[in-house]
Coordinates of C-alpha atoms and ligand atoms in Angstrom, one line a residue:
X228 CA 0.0 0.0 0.0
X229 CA 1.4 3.7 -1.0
X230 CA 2.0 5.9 2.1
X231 CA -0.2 8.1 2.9
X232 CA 2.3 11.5 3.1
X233 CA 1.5 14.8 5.3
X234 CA 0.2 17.8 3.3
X235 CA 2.6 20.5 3.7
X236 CA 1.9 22.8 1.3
X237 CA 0.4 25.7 3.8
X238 CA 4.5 25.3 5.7
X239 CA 5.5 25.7 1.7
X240 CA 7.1 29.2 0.7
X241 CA 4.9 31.2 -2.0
X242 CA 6.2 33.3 -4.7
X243 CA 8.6 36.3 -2.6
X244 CA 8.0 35.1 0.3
X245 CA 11.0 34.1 2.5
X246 CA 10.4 31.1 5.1
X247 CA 9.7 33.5 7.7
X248 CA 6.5 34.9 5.7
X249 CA 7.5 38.7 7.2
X250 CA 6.6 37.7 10.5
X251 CA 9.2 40.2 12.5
X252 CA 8.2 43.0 14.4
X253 CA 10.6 46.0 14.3
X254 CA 13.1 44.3 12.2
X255 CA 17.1 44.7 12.3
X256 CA 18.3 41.5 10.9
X257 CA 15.4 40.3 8.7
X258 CA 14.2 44.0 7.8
X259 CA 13.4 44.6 4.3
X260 CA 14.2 40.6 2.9
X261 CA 12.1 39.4 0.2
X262 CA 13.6 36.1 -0.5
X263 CA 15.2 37.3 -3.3
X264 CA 16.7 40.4 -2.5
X265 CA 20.2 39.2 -0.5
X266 CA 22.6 40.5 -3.1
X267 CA 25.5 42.9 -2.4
X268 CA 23.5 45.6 -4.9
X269 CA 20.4 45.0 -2.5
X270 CA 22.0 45.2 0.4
X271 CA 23.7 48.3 -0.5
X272 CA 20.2 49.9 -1.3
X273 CA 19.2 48.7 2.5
X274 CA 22.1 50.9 3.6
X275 CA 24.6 47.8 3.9
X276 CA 28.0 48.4 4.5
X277 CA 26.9 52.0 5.9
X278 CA 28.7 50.5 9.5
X279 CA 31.5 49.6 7.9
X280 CA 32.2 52.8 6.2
X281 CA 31.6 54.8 9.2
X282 CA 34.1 52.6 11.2
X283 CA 36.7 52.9 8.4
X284 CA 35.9 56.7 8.0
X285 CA 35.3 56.0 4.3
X286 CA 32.0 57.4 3.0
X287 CA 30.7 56.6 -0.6
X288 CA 28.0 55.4 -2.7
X289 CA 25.2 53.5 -0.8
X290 CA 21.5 53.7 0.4
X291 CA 19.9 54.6 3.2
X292 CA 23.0 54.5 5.8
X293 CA 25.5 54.6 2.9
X294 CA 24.6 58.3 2.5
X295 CA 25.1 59.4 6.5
X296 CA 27.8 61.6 7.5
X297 CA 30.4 59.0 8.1
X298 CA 32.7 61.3 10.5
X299 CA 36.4 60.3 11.1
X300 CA 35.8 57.1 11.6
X301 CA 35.8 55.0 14.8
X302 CA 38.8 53.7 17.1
X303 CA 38.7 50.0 17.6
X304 CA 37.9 50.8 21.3
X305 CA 35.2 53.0 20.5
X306 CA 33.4 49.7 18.7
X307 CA 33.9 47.6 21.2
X308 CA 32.9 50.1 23.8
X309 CA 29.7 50.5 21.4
X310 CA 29.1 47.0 21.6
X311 CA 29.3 46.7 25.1
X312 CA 26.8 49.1 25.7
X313 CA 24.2 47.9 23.5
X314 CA 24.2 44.8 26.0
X315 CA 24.4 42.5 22.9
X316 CA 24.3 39.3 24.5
X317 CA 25.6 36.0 22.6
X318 CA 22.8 34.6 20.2
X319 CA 24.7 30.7 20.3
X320 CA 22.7 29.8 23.5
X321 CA 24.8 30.6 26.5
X322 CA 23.7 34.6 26.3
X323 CA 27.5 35.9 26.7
X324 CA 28.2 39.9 26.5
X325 CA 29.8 40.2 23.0
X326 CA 31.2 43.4 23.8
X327 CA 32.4 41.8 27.4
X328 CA 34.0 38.7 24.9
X329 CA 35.7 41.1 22.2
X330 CA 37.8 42.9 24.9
X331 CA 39.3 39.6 25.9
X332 CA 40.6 39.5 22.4
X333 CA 45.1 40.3 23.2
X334 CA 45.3 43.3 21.3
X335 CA 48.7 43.2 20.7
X336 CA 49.1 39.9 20.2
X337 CA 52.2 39.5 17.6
X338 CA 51.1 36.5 15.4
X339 CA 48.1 35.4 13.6
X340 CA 44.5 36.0 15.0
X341 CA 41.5 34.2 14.4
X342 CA 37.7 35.4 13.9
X343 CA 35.1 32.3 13.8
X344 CA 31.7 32.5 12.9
X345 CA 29.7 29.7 13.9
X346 CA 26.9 29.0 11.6
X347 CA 26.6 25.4 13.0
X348 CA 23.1 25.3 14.2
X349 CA 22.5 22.1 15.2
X350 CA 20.1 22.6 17.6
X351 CA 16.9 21.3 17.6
X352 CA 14.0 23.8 16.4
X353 CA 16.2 26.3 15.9
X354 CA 16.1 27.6 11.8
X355 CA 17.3 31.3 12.4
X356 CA 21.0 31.1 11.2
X357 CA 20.5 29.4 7.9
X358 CA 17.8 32.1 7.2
X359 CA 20.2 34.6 7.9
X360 CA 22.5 33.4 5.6
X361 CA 20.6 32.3 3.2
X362 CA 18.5 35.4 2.9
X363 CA 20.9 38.4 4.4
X364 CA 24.6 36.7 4.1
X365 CA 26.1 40.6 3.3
X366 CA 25.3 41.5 6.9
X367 CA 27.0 39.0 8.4
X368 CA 30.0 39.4 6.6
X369 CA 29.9 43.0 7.3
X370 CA 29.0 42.0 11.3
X371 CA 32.4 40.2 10.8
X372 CA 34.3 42.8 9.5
X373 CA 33.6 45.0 12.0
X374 CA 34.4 42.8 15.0
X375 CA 38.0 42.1 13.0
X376 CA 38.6 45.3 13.1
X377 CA 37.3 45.9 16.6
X378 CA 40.2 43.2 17.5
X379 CA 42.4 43.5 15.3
X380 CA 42.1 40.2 13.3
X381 CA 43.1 39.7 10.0
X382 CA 41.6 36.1 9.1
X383 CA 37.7 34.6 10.0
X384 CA 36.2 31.9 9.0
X385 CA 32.0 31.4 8.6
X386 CA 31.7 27.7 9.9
X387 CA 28.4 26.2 8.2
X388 CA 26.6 23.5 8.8
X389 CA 27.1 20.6 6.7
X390 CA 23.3 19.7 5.8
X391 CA 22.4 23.1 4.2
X392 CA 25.1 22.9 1.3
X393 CA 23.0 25.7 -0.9
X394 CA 23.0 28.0 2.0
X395 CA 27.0 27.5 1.9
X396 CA 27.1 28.0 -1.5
X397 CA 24.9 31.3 -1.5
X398 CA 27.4 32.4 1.6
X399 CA 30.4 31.6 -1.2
X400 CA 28.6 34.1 -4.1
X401 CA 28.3 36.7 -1.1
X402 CA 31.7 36.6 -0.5
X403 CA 32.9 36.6 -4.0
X404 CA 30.8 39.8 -4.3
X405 CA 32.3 41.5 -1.3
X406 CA 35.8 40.7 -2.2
X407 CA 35.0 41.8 -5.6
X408 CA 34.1 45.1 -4.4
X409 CA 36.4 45.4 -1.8
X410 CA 34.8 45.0 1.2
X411 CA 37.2 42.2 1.9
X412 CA 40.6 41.5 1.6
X413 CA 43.3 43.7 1.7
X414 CA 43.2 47.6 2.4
X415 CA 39.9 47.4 2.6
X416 CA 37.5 50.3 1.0
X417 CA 41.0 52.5 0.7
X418 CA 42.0 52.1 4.5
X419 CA 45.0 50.3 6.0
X420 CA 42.3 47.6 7.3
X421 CA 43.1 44.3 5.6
X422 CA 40.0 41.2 6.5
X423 CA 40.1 37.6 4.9
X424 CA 36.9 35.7 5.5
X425 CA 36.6 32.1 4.3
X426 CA 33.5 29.9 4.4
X427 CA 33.8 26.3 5.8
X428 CA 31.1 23.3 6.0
X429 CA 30.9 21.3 8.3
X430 CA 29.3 17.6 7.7
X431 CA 26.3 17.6 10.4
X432 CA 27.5 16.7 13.7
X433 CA 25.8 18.1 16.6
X434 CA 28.8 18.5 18.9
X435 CA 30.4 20.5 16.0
X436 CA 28.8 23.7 17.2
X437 CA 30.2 23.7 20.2
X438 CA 33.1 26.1 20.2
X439 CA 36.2 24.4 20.6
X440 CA 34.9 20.9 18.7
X441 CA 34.1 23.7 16.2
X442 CA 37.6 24.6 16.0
X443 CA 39.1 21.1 15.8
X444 CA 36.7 20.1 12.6
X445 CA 37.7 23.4 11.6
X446 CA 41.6 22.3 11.6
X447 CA 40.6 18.9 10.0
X448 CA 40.7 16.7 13.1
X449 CA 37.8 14.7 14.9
X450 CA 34.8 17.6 15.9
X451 CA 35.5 16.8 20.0
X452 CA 35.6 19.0 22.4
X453 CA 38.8 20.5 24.3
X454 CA 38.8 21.0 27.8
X455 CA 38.5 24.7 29.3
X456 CA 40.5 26.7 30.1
X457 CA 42.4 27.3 28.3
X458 CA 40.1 29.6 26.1
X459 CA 39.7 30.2 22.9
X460 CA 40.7 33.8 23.2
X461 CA 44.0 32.8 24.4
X462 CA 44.4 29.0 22.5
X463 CA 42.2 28.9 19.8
X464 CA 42.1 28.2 16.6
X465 CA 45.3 26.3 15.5
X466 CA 46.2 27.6 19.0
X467 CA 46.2 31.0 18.2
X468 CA 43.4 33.5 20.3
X469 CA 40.1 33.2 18.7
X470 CA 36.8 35.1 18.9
X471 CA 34.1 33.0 17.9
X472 CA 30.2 34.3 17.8
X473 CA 27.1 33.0 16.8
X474 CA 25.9 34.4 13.2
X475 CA 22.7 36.3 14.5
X476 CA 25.3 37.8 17.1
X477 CA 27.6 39.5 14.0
X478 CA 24.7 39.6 11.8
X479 CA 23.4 42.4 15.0
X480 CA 26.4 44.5 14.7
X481 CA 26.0 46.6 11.6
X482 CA 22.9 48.0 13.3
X483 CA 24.2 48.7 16.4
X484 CA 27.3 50.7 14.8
X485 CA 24.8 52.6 12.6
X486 CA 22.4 53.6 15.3
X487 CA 24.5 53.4 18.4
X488 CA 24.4 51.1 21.3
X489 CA 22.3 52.9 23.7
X490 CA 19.2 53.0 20.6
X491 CA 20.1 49.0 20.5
X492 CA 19.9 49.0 24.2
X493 CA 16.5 50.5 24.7
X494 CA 14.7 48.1 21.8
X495 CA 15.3 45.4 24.0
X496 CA 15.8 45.5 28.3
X497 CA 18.2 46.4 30.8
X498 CA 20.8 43.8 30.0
X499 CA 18.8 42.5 27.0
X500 CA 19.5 44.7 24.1
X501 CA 18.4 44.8 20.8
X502 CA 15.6 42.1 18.9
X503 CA 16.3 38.0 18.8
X504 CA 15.1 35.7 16.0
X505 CA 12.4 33.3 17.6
X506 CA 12.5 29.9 15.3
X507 CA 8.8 28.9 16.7
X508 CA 8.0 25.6 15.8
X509 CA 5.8 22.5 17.0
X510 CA 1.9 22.5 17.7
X511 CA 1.4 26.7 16.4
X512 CA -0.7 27.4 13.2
X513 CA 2.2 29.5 11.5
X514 CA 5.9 28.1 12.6
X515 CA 8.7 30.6 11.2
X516 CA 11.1 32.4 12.2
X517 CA 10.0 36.1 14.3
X518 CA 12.5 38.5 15.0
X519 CA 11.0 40.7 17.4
X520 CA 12.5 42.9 20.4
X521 CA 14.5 40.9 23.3
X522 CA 11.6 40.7 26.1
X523 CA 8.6 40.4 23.9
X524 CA 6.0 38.9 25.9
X525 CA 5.6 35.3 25.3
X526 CA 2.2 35.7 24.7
X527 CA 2.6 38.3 22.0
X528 CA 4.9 35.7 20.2
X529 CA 2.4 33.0 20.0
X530 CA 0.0 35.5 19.0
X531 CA 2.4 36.0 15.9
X532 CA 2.9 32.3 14.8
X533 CA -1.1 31.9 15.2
X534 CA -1.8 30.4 18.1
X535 CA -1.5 27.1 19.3
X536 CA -2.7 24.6 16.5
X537 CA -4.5 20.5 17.5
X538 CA -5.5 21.5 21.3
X539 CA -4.6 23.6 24.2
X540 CA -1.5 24.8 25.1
X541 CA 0.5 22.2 27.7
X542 CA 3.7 23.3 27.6
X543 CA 6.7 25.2 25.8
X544 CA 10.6 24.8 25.4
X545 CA 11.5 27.8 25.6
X546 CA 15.0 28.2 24.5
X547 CA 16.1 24.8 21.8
X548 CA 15.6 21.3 23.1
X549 CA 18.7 21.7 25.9
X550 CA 16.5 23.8 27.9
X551 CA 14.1 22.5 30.5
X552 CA 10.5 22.4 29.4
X553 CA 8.3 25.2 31.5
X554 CA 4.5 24.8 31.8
X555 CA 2.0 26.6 30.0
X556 CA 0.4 28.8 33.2
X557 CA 4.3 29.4 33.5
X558 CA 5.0 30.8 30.1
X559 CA 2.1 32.7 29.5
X560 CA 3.3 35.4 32.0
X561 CA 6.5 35.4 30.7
X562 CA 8.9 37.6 28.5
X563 CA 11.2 36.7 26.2
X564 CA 14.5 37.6 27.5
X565 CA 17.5 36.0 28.8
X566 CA 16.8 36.8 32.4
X567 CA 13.6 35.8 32.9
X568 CA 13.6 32.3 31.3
X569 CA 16.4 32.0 33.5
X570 CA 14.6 32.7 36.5
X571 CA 11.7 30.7 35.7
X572 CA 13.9 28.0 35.5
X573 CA 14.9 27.4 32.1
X574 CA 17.3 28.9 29.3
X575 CA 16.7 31.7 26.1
X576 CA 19.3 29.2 24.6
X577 CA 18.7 29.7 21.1
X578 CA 15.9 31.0 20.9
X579 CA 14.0 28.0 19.1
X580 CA 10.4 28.4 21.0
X581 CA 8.9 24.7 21.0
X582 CA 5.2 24.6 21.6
X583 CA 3.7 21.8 22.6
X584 CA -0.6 21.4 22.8
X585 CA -2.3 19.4 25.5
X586 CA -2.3 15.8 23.2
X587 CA 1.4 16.0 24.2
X588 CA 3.0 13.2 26.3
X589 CA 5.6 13.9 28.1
X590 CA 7.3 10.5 28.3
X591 CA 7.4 9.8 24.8
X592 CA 8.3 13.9 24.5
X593 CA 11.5 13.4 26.0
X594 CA 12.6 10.1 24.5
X595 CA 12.1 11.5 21.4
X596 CA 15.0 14.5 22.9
X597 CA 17.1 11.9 24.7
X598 CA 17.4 9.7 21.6
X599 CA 19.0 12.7 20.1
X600 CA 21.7 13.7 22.9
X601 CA 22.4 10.0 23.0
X602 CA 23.2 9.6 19.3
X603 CA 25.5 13.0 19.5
X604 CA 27.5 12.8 21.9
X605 CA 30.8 12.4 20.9
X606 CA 31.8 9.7 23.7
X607 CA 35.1 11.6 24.8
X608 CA 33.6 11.8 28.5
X609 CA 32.4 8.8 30.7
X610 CA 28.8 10.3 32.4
X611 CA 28.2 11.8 28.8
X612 CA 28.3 8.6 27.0
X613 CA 27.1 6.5 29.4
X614 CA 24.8 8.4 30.9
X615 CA 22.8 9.5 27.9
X616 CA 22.4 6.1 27.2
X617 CA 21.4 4.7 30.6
X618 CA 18.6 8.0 30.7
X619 CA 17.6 6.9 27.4
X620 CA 17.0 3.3 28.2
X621 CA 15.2 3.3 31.0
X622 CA 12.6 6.9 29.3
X623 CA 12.5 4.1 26.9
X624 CA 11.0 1.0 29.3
X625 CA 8.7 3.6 30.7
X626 CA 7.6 4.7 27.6
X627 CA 6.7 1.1 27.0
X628 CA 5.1 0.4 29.9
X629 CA 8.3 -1.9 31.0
X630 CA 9.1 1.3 33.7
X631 CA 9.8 0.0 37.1
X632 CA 9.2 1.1 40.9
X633 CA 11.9 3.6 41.2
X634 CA 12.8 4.6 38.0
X635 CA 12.0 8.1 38.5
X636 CA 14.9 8.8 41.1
X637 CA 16.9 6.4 39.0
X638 CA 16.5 9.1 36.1
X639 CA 16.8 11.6 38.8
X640 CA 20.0 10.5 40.1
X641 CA 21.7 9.9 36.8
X642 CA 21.1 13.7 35.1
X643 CA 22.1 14.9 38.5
X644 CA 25.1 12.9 38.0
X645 CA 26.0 14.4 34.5
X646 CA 25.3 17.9 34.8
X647 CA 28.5 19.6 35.6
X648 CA 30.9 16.6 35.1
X649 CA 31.8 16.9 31.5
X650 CA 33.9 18.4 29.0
X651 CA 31.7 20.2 27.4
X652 CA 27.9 21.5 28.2
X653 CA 26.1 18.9 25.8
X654 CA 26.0 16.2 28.8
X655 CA 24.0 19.3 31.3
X656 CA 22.0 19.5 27.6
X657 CA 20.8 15.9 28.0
X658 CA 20.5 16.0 31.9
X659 CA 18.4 19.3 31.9
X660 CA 15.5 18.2 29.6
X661 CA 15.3 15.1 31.8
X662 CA 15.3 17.1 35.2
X663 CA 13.0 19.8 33.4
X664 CA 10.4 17.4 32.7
X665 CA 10.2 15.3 35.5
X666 CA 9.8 18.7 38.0
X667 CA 6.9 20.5 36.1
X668 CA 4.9 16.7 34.7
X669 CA 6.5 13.7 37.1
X670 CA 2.9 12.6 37.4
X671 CA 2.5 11.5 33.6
X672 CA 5.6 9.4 34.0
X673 CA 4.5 7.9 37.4
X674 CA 1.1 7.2 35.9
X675 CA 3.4 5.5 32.9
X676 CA 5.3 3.5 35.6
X677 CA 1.9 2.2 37.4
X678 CA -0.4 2.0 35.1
X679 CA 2.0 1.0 32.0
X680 CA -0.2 3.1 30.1
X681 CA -0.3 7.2 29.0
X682 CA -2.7 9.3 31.5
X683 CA -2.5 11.7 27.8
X684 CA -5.7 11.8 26.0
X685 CA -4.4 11.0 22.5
X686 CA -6.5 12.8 19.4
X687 CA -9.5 10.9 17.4
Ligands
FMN270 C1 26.7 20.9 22.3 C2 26.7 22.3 22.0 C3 26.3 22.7 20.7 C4 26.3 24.1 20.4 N1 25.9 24.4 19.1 C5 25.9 25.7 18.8 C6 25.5 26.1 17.5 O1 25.1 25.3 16.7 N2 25.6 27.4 17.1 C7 26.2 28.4 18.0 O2 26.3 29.5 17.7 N3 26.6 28.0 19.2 C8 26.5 26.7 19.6 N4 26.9 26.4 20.9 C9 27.5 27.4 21.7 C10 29.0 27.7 21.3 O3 29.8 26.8 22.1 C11 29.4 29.1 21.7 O4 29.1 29.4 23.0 C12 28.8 30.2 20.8 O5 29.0 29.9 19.4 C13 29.4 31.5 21.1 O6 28.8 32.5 20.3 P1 27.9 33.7 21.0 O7 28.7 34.2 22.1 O8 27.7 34.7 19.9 O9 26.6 33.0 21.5 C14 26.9 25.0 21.3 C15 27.3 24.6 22.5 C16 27.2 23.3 22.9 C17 27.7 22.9 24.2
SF4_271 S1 30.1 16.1 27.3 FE1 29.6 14.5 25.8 S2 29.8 15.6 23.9 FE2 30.9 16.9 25.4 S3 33.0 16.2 25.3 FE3 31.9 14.9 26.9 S4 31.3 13.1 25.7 FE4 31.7 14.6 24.2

């Protein structure tokens, strides 16, 4: 018998639309895309390169910002004192000050320097960087520039992931274009500011996105994780000190140089500067990228993606699949900034907002995660590779009605025992989920364990 497949067409991008349908509220990042309009020439015409020019002291031809009063030109303090006050905070997941990470960058460090973009996303739910790049890949090379020149750094590299090859190769024409006009490369626009930028694909591995396995794949070894410290800022890339960012993180500079960083500041909240790219997906009726201001009401955000879609809303993910699930009652009084996730108990992260309706169950929710940590991790550290396992085998004997008397403080005990004892952060990614779930809904997996059966009404 043929199988019966989903209709996706109403998911399916129409004519100019971009796979975020315009959904973005007071737009930096995704302001003004069509979906076919990510060309130098269009960027230009959006005021592109305007920040670039007025760091440089160079003025010229352009749009919008192109045509400003450039001035003399910026001191490499002066931008990362800029950045610093716009309370930029990292868009990768952890929420670090950019400006705070920029001035670890030695300064006069005699030998080579490295800038690292990483465009890894691997993270379940979250779609914002390949949108970036695929539909505004000039402002993250210009976000790059700038930071270079903020530190002094002569060479980056834009580290891609591996499954979204046409989104590398559209980041390749971008470059090609920028290099051809000499926005890149040496003595760039006239000045004595030389910037290489490369772009490098990666082949899909989770762990690749985290910083320092980044690095590694990036020198052609194994994608595994160093130990910290040191840091990349002092032993980064091929040892050298390394600044690496997230791409919504660079691609948040241009604006923040144009307009200053107190006006980038006051879009978001104290601490919380500027708008973040929301990837909303699961049970809503319009998943999609929304790029609203940091501390949007969570409310407001489901308002935007349509509202919850097959039931009632149970329960949200607020921040990618690392962070702990929060309960609906929880979420609807919440805004969308770093601080208060984190003191509701959960993580921004990055940003990818999963909704989940009221046909949900829990159990069979977080196998589905566990399964995923499991198959990623890259088995460098004992409670990591065991453990993932050992969490995943026994969600999975619950799930199936196989769960025994004390599994719960088994499952208790063994993310307890992860978190904190690893390399790198993706075992506390595995254990929090797990920890997450059993606090806010421990009674749907004790009802699993005793009944061997889901307390979840299931849809006709
Ligand atoms: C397992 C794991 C996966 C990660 N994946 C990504 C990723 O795909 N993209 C990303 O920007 N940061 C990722 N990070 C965070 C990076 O290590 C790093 O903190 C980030 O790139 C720094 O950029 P930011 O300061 O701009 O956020 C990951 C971290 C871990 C532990
Ligand atoms: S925590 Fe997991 S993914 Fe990270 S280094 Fe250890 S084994 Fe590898």
């Amino acid at each position: 018998m043929a199988a019966v497949l989903p209709d996706l067409s109403r998911f399916q991008a129409r004519g100019l639309e971009t796979c975020f349908h315009g959904r973005h509220v007071g737009a930096q990042i995704y302001a003004g895309l069509d979906g076919t309009n990510w060309r130098l020439a269009d960027y230009v015409a959006r005021g592109g390169y305007s920040a670039l020019r007025r760091i440089l002291g160079k003025g010229g031809e352009g749009g919008e910002g192109g045509q400003r009063d450039v001035g003399a030109g910026m001191t490499p303090e002066q931008v990362i004192a800029e950045v610093k006050l716009s309370a930029l905070r990292g868009r990768g997941g952890a929420g670090f000050p950019t400006g705070l990470k920029w001035s670890f960058m030695p300064r006069q460090y005699p030998g080579p320097k490295y800038l690292v973009c990483n465009s890894d996303e691997g993270e379940p739910g979250t779609c914002k960087d390949r949108d970036i790049l695929a539909y505004n890949p000039h402002i993250v090379i210009e976000g790059m520039a700038i930071a270079a020149y903020a530190m002094g750094i002569r060479t980056g590299y834009n580290y891609i992931h591996g499954e979204i090859f046409e989104v590398y190769e559209r980041f390749e024409q971008a470059l090609a274009e920028a290099r051809e006009a000499g926005l890149l490369g040496e003595r760039i626009l006239g000045s004595d500011f030389s910037f290489q930028l490369h772009a490098h694909h990666g082949f899909g591995a989770y762990i690749c996105g985290e910083e320092t396995a980044l690095l590694e794949s990036l020198e052609g070894k194994k994608g595994q994780p160093r130990f910290k410290p040191p840091f990349p800022a002092s032993f980064g890339l091929y040892g050298k000190p390394t600044t690496i960012n997230n791409t919504e993180t660079f691609a948040a500079v241009p604006w923040i140089i144009n307009h200053g960083g107190q006006a980038y500041l006051e879009c978001g909240k104290p601490n919380n500067g500027g708008t973040k790219i929301f990837s909303v997906v699961g049970d809503v009726e319009r998943p999609g990228n929304f790029e609203v201001p940091v501390g949007t009401p969570f409310a407001r955000l489901l308002e935007l993606a349509g509202g919850v879609r097959g039931g009632a809303l149970k329960a949200v993910i607020p921040g990618g699949s690392s962070a702990p699930v929060l309960p609906a009652r929880v979420m609807m009084d919440l805004t969308m900034d770093y601080d208060a996730i984190a003191k509701a108990g959960s993580m921004l992260g990055s940003g990818a907002v999963i909704v989940m309706n009221d046909t949900r169950c829990m159990v069979r929710s977080l196998l589905r995660l566990n399964y995923f940590y499991m198959h990623e991790s890259c088995g460098q550290c004992t409670p990591c590779r065991e453990g993932t396992g050992w969490l995943w085998r026994v969600i999975e004997r619950i799930e199936h009605g196989k769960g025994r008397p004390d599994d719960l403080e088994l499952l208790d005990s063994v993310a307890f025992n992860i978190k904190g004892r690893t390399i790198c952060a993706l075992g506390d990614a595995a254990a929090m989920p797990v920890e997450g779930m059993l606090k806010h809904f421990r009674d749907e997996f004790a009802h699993h364990v005793v009944h061997k059966t889901c307390m979840v009404a299931q849809p006709a």
